[in-house]
XYZ file of C-alpha atoms in Angstrom:
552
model
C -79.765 -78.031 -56.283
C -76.770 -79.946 -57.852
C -73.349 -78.084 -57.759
C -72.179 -77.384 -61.524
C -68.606 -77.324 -61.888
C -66.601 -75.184 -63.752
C -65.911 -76.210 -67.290
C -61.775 -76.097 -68.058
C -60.580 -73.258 -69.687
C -61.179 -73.171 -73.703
C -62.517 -75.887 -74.106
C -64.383 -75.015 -76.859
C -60.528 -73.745 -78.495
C -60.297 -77.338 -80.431
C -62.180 -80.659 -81.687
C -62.658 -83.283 -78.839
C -59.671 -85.013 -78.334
C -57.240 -82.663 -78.454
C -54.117 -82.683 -75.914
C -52.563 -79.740 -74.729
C -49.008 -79.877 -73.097
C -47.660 -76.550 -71.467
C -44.347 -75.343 -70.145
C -46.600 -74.965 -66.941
C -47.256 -78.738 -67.086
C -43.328 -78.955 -67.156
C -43.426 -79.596 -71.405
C -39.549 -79.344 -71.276
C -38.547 -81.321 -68.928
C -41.045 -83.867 -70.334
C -39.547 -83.635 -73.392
C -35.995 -83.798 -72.564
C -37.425 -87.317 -70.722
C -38.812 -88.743 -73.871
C -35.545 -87.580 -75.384
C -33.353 -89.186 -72.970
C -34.985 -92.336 -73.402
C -34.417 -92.986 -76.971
C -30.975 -91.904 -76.461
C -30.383 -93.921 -73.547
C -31.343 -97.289 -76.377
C -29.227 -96.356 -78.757
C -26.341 -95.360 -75.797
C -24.890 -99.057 -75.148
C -24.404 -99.268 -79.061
C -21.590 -97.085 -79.788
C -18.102 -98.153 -80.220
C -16.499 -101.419 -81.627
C -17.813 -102.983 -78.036
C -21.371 -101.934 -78.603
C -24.545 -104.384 -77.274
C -26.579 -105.096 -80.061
C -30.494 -104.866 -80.319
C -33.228 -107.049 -81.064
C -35.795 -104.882 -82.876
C -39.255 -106.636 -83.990
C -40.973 -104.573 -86.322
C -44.557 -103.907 -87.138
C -44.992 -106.667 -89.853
C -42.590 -109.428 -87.478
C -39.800 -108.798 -89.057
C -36.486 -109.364 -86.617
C -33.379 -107.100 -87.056
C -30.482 -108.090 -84.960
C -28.216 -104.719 -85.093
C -26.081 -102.031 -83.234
C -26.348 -99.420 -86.122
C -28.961 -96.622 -85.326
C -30.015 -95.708 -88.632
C -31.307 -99.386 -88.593
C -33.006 -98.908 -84.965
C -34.342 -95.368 -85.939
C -35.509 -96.725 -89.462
C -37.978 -99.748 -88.028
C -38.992 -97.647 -84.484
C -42.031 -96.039 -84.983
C -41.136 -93.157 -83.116
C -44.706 -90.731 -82.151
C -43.062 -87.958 -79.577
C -43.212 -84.991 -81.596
C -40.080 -83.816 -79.641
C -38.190 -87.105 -79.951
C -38.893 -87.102 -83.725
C -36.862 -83.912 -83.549
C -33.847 -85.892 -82.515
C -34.396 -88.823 -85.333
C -34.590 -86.256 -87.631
C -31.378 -84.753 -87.272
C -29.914 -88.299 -87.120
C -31.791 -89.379 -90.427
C -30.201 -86.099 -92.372
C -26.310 -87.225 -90.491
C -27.042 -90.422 -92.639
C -28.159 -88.778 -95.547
C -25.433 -86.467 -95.945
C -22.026 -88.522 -94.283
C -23.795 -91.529 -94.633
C -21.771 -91.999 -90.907
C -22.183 -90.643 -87.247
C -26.018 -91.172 -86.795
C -25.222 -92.462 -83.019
C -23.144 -89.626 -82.200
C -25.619 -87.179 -83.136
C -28.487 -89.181 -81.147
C -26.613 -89.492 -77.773
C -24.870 -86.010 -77.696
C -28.170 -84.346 -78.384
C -29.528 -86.562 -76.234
C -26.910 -85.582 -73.206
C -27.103 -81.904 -74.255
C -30.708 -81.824 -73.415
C -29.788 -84.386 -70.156
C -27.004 -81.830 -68.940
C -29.796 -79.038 -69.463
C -31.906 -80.651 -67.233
C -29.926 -79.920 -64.266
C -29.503 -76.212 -65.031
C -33.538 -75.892 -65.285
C -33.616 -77.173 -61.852
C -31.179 -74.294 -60.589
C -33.589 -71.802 -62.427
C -32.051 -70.683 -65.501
C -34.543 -70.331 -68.351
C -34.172 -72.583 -71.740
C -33.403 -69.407 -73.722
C -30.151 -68.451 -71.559
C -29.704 -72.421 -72.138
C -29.847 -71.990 -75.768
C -27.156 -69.159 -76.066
C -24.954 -70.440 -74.143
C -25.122 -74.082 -76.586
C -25.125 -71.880 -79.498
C -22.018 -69.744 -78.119
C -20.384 -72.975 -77.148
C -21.301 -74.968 -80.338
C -19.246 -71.969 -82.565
C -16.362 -72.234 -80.127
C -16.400 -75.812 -80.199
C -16.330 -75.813 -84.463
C -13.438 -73.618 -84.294
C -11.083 -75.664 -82.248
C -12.285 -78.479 -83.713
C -10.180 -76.851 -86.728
C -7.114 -76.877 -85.220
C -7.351 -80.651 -84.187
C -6.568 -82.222 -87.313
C -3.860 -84.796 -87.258
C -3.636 -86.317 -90.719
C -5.077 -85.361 -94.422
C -5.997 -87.890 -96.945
C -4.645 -86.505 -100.095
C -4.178 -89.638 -102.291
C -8.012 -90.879 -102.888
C -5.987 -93.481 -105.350
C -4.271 -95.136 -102.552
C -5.616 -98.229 -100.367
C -3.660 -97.611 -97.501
C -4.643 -94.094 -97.035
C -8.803 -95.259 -97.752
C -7.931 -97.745 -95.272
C -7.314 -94.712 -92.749
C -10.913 -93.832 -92.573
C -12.846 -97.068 -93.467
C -11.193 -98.985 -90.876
C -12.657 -97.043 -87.996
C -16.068 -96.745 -89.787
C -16.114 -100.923 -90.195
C -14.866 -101.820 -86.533
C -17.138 -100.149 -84.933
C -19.932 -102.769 -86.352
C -17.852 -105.290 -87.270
C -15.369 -105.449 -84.521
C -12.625 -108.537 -85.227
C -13.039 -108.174 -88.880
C -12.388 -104.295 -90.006
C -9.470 -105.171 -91.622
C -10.686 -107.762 -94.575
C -13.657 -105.408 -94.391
C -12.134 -102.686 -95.282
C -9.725 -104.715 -97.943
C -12.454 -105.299 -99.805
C -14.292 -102.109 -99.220
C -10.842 -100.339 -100.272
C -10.962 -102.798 -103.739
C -14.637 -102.360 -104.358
C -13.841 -98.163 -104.255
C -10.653 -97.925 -106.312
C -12.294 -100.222 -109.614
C -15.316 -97.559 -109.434
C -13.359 -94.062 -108.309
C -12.815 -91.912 -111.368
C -8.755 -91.265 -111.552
C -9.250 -87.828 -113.139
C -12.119 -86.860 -110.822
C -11.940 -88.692 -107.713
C -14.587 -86.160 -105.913
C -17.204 -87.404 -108.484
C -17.318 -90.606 -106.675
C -20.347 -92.346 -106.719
C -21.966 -94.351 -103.556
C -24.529 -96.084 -105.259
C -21.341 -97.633 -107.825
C -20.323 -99.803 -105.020
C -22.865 -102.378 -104.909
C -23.617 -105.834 -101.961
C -24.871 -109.396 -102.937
C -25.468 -111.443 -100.007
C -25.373 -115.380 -100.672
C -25.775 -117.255 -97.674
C -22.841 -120.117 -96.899
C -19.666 -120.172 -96.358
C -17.768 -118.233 -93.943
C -16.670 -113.952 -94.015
C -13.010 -114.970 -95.641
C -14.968 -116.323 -99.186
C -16.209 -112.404 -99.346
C -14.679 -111.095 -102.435
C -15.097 -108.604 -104.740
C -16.443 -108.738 -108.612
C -15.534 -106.124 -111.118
C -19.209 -105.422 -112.324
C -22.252 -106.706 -111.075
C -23.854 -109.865 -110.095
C -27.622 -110.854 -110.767
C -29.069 -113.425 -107.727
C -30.247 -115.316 -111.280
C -29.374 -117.114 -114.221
C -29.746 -115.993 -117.718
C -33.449 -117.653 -118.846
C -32.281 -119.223 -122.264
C -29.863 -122.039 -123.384
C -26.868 -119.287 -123.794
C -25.210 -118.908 -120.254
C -21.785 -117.297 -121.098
C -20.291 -114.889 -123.399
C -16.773 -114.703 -123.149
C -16.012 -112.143 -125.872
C -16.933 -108.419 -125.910
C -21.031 -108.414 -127.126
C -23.662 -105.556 -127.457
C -26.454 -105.267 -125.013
C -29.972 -103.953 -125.545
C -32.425 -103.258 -122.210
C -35.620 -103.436 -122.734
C -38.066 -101.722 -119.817
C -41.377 -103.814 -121.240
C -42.092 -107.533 -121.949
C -40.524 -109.456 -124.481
C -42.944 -111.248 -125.841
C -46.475 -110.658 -128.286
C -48.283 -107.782 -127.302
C -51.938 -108.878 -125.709
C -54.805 -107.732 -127.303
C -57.553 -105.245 -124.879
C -60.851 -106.920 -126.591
C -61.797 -110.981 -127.132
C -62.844 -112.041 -129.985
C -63.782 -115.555 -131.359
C -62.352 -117.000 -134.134
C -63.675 -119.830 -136.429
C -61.698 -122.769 -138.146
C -63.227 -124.465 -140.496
C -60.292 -127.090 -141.570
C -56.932 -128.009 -140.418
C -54.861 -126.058 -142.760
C -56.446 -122.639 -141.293
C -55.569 -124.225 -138.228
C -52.302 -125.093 -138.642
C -51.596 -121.419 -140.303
C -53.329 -119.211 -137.432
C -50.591 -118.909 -135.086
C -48.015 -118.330 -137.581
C -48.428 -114.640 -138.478
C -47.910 -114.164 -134.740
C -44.342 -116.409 -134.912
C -43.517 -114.551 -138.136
C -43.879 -111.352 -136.778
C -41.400 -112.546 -133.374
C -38.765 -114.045 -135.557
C -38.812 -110.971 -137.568
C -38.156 -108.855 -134.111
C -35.217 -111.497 -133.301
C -33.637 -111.323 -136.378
C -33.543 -107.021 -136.715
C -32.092 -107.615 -133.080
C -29.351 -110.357 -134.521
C -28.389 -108.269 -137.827
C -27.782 -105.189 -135.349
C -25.076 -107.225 -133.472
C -26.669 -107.077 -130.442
C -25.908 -110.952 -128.122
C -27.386 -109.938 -124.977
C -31.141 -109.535 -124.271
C -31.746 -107.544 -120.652
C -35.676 -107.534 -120.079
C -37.436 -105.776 -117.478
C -40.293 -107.821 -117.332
C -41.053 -111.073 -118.352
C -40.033 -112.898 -121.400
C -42.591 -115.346 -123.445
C -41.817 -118.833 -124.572
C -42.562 -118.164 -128.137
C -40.003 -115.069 -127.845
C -37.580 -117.492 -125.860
C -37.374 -119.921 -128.704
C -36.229 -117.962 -131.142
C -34.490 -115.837 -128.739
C -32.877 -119.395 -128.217
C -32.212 -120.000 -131.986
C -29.920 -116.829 -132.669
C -27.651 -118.266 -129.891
C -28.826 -114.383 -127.863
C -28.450 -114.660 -123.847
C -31.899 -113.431 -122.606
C -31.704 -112.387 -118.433
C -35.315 -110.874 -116.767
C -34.226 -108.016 -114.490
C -37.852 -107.663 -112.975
C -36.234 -104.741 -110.541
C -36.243 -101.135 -112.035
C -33.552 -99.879 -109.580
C -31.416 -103.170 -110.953
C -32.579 -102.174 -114.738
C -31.407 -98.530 -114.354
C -27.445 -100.159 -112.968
C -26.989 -102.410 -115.632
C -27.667 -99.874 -118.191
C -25.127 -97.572 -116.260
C -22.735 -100.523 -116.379
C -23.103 -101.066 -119.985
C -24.039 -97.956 -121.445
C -27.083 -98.756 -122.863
C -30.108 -96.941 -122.850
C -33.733 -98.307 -121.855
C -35.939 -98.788 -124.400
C -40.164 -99.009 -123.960
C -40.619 -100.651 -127.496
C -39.491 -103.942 -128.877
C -37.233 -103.851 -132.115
C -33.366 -103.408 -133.092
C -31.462 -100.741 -131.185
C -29.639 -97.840 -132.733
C -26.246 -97.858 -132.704
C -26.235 -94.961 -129.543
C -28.902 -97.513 -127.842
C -27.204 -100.170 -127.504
C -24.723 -100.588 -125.099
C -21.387 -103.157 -124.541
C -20.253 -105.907 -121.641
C -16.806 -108.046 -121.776
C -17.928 -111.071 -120.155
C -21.098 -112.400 -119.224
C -20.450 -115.877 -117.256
C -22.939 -117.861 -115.133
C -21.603 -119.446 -111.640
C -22.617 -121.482 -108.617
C -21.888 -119.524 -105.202
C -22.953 -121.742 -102.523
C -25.804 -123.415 -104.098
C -26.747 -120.070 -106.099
C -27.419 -119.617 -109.594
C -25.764 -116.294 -110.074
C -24.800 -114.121 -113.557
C -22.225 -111.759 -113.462
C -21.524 -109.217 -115.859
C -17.632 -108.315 -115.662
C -15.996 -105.170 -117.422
C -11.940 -106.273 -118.020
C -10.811 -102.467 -118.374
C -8.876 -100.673 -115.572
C -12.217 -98.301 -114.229
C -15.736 -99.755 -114.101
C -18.953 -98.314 -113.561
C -19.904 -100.798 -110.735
C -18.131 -102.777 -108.112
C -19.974 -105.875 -106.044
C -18.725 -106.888 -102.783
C -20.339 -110.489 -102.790
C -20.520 -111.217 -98.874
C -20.737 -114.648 -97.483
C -21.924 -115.407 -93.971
C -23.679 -118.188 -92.227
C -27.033 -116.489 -90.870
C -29.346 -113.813 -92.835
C -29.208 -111.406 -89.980
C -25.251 -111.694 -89.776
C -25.150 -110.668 -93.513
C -27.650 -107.725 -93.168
C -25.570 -106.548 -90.700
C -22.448 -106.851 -92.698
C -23.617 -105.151 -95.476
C -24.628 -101.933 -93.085
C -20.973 -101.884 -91.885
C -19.917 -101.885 -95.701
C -22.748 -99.043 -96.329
C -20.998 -97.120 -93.785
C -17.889 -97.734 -95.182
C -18.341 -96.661 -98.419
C -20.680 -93.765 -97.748
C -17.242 -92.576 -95.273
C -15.412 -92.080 -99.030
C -18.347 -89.960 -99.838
C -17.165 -87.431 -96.847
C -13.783 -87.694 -97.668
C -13.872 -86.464 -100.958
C -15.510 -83.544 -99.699
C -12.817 -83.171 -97.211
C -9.869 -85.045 -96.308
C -9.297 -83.826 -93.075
C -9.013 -86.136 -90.051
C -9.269 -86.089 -86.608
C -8.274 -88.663 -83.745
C -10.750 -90.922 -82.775
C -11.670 -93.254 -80.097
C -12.631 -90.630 -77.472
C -9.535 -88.275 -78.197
C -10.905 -85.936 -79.955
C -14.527 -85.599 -77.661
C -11.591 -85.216 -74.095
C -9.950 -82.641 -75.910
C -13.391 -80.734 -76.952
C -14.309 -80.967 -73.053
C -10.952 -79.368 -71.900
C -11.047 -76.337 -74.584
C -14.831 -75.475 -73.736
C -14.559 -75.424 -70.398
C -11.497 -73.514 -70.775
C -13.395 -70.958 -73.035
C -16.755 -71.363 -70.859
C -14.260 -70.025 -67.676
C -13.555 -66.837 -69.660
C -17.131 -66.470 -70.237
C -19.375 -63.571 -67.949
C -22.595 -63.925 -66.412
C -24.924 -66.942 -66.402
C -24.149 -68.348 -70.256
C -20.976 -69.665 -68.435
C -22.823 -72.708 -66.922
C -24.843 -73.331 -70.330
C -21.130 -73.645 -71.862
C -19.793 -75.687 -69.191
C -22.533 -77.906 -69.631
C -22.274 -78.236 -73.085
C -18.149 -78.937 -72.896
C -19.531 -81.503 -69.929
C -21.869 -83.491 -72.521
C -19.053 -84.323 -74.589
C -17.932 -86.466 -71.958
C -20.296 -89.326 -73.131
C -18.331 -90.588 -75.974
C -14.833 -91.382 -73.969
C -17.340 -92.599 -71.357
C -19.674 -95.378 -73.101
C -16.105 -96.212 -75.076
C -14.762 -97.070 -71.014
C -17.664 -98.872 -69.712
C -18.776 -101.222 -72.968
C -15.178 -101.767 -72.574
C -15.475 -103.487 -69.347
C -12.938 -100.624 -68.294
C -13.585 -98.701 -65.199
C -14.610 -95.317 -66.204
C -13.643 -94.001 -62.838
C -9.611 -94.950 -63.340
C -9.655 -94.438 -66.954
C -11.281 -90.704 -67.475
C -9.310 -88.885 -65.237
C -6.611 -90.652 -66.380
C -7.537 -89.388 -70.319
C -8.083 -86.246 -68.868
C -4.817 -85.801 -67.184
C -2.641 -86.518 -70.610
C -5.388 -83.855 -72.510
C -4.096 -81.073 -69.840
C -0.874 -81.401 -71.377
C 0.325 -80.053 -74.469
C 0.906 -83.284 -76.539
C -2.156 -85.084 -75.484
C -4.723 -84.679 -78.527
C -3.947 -87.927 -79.409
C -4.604 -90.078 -76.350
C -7.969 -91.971 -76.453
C -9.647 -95.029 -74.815
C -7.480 -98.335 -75.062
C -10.790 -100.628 -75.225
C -7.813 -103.317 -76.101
C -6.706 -103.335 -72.786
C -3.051 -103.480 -74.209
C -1.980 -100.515 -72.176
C -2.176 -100.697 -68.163
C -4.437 -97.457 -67.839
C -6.656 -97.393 -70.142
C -5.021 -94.808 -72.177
C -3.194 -95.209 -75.317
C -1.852 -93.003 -78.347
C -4.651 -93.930 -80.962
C -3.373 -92.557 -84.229
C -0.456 -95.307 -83.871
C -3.253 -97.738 -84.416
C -4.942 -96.107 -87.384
C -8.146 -95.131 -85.153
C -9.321 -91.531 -87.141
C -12.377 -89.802 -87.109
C -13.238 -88.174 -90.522
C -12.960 -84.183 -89.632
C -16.571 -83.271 -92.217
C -18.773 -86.026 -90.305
C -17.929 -84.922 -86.997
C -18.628 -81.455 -87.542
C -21.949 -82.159 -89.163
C -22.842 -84.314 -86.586
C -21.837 -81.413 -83.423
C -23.858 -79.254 -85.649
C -26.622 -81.088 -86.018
C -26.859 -82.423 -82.571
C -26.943 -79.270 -81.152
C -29.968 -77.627 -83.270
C -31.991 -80.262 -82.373
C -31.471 -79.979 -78.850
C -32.018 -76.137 -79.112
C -35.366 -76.809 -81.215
C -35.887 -79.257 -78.121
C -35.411 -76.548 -75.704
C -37.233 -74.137 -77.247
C -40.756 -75.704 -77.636
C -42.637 -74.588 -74.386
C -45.956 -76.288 -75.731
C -46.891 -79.315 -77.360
C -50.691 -79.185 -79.266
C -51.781 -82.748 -80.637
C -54.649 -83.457 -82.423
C -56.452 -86.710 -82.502
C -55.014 -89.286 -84.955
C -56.775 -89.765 -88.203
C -58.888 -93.287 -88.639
C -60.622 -94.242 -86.057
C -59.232 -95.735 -82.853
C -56.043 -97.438 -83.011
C -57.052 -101.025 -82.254
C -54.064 -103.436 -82.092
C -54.892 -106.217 -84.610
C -55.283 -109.707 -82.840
C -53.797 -112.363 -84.263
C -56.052 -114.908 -86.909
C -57.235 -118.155 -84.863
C -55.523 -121.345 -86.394
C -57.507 -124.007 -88.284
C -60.348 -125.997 -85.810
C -58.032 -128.387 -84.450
C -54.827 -126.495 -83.764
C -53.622 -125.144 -79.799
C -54.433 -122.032 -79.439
């Protein structure tokens, strides 16, 4: 007789294929593995010294990069628990539009720190409370750290403040034309009456390969990657503008139909109902004063040529997002139908005026007045991934306005303000009973990471230089001593807000905030149940042979 064995445990519960993970399989301390491990990539990239990464995506694309919102963006991240973290990071990026590393590698040290104090036996919940204890006491000192306020939102110098610090740590050598321009680009879009109505999406990039960084400059309006389609290229005096969202040109008819000619006359005369009816469109859109035809789709020949005739600039827009700024630039309003434009339709430009940018057709539509609705930054650069990744460090730029009109706060950076945040926890995790005292020590410990990556991409000694950061944040005046990754000063240690180096106060709360929640979510999930993945098995495609006689 054949020995049956035991069948497992409900397993009957789910559908085949199923997998179970339990806290009795260790599910935490799995999890805070998987965690550490994305954090661990995106470690190395912090700081103006940060390693970039070569990132292949799943349709070949290459990104060379240090920002994680890139990394995070083309990873296609499956550990429930990991996804966690990028989530958190995804909604820094949304909101600040800054600080999507930070929140990554401190949640990702939180849960590495809370490793250890499974291992002496304390349980994830006592874990938990002491974070969440910690992560109030750490939002309240981080109150009383402020060094400067940005009151003036008018004023380069003090924009400069906080997009300096946002652009070197991408664009490390440059930050300071960066943020020139970025400064420029802000101030011809920032409302003077209302500077907290600042828009994000007003600042706009055009990358045109050549040339070198210094040819960057910025454009008072916006700049089309085309030329206008007609014979009319500029417009140097204020014209109207009508934007139209369909094709300009004869509407197609559903049904065939065939049509018999019996001489040459009816030939001759068959098409010209059809031109009649076009020049009659052309000429409402003349006599209503309008000099500028925007298109979203395509625009015909037959249109063109009498398009052509009233001396009108026609330009095809064939992107919506592109259709919906120039009517925001120019005030017009989108129209689905062909015809004239009423007065409240129709909207204005000051110059239209087509250039050559390093072998590029380009059209730029410039408003003369003080404020416009749009700024471009048009970046020059020699390679395609060098420009990509100047136009993140300009994203981050601009999106750091964004934070600062909500508050103008800032804090010292480089390090400064993460030493000072380990000294005051640990101070307040000392006055703290019972076992939630290690949880808090911890959680002042994590902050460590910051000064410490700063140190070692540095090429500094993190051994020499943290104790020595340490030492001047036990003193009274020492909130403003951070990492020197200059190597001007002979420890290591320098007074950063002589420099300029600030961290904007709003993103660096978020980002505590945030980092912590997702490490508590993290530490809270005792099981993970997956089902199978929809469609089939997931069978790596193989790439196409080549023709008969190619290598293989």
């Amino acid at each position: 007789m054949s020995l049956r064995l035991p069948q497992a445990p409900n397993a009957g519960l789910f559908k085949q294929g199923y997998q179970s993970h339990s806290s009795d399989d260790g599910a935490v301390v799995r999890n805070i593995e998987a965690c550490r491990e994305i954090s661990k990539m995106v470690l190395t990239s912090i700081g103006p010294c940060g390693r970039n990464k070569i990132i292949v995506n799943h349709l070949g694309k290459v990104f060379i990069t240090n920002d994680a919102a890139t990394m995070l963006q083309e990873l296609d991240v499956v550990h429930p628990a990991v996804k966690l973290l990028v989530m958190a990071s995804q909604q820094q990026e949304m909101e600040m539009g800054d600080g999507t590393n930070f929140v990554l590698v401190f949640a990702g040290e939180l849960l590495h720190v809370a490793e250890k104090l499974i291992t002496l036996g304390l349980k994830p919940t006592e874990i938990i409370q002491g974070y969440q204890l910690a992560s109030k006491q750490a939002l309240e000192v981080l109150e009383k750290l402020t060094v400067s306020t940005v009151d003036d939102l008018l004023s380069v110098s003090e924009l400069k403040k906080v997009i300096k610090p946002v652009i070197a740590s991408k664009q490390y050598g440059s930050e300071d034309f960066l943020s020139g321009l970025v400064a420029e680009s802000v101030l011809h879009v920032m409302p003077p009456k209302n500077p907290k109505a600042f828009n994000v999406d007003s600042v706009r990039v055009v990358k045109i390969m050549g040339a070198s960084l210094s040819s960057s400059h910025v454009i008072k309006g916006m700049v089309f990657p085309r030329e206008p389609e007609g014979h009319v290229k500029n417009l140097k005096e204020k014209s109207k503008v009508v934007v139209y969202t369909c094709p300009f040109d004869t509407a197609q008819t559903e049904t065939k139909g065939t049509v018999l000619l019996h001489n040459a006359k009816e030939m001759l005369d068959f098409s010209k109902g059809e031109e009649a009816q076009v020049d009659q469109i052309v000429k409402e859109i003349y006599d209503s004063g309008v000099r500028v035809v925007i298109a979203g789709s395509g625009v015909g020949e037959l249109a063109q040529h009498y398009l052509d005739r009233y001396n009108i600039l026609t330009l095809k827009v064939p992107s919506k997002f592109d259709l919906r700024r120039v009517c925001r630039v120019c005030g017009a309003t989108p129209l689905p139908r062909l015809g004239a434009p009423t007065p409240e339709e129709a909207g204005s430009i000051d110059v239209i005026e087509t250039k050559e940018i390093g072998g590029d057709r380009v059209t730029i539509f410039r408003q003369e007045n003080d404020t416009t609705r749009t700024a471009t930054i048009v970046v020059r650069g020699a390679t395609k991934n060098n420009l990509d990744d100047i136009e993140r460090a300009i994203d981050d730029g601009v999106s750091a306005i964004k934070g600062l009109t909500k508050d103008g706060r800032l804090l010292p950076g480089a390090g400064a303000v993460e030493a000072e945040l380990v000294h005051k926890i640990t101070q307040f995790g000392e006055k703290t009973p019972g076992l939630l005292q290690l949880a808090i020590k911890q959680y002042a410990q994590a902050f460590e990471v910051v000064p410490r990556v700063l140190v070692e991409t540095a090429g500094l000694d993190s051994s020499e230089v943290l104790p020595r950061l340490y030492a001047k944040h036990s003193a009274e005046d020492g909130l403003t001593f951070g990492v020197d990754i200059d190597g001007e000063s002979s420890n290591g240690v320098k007074d950063i807000t002589a420099e300029g180096l600030y961290d904007l106060f709003s993103s660096k709360k978020f980002g505590i905030a945030a980092a912590t929640d997702a490490a508590c979510t993290v530490l809270s999930v005792d099981q993970i149940i997956m089902a199978k993945r929809a469609g089939g098995p997931q069978v790596p495609q193989q790439p196409r042979p080549g023709n008969w006689d190619q290598a293989d």
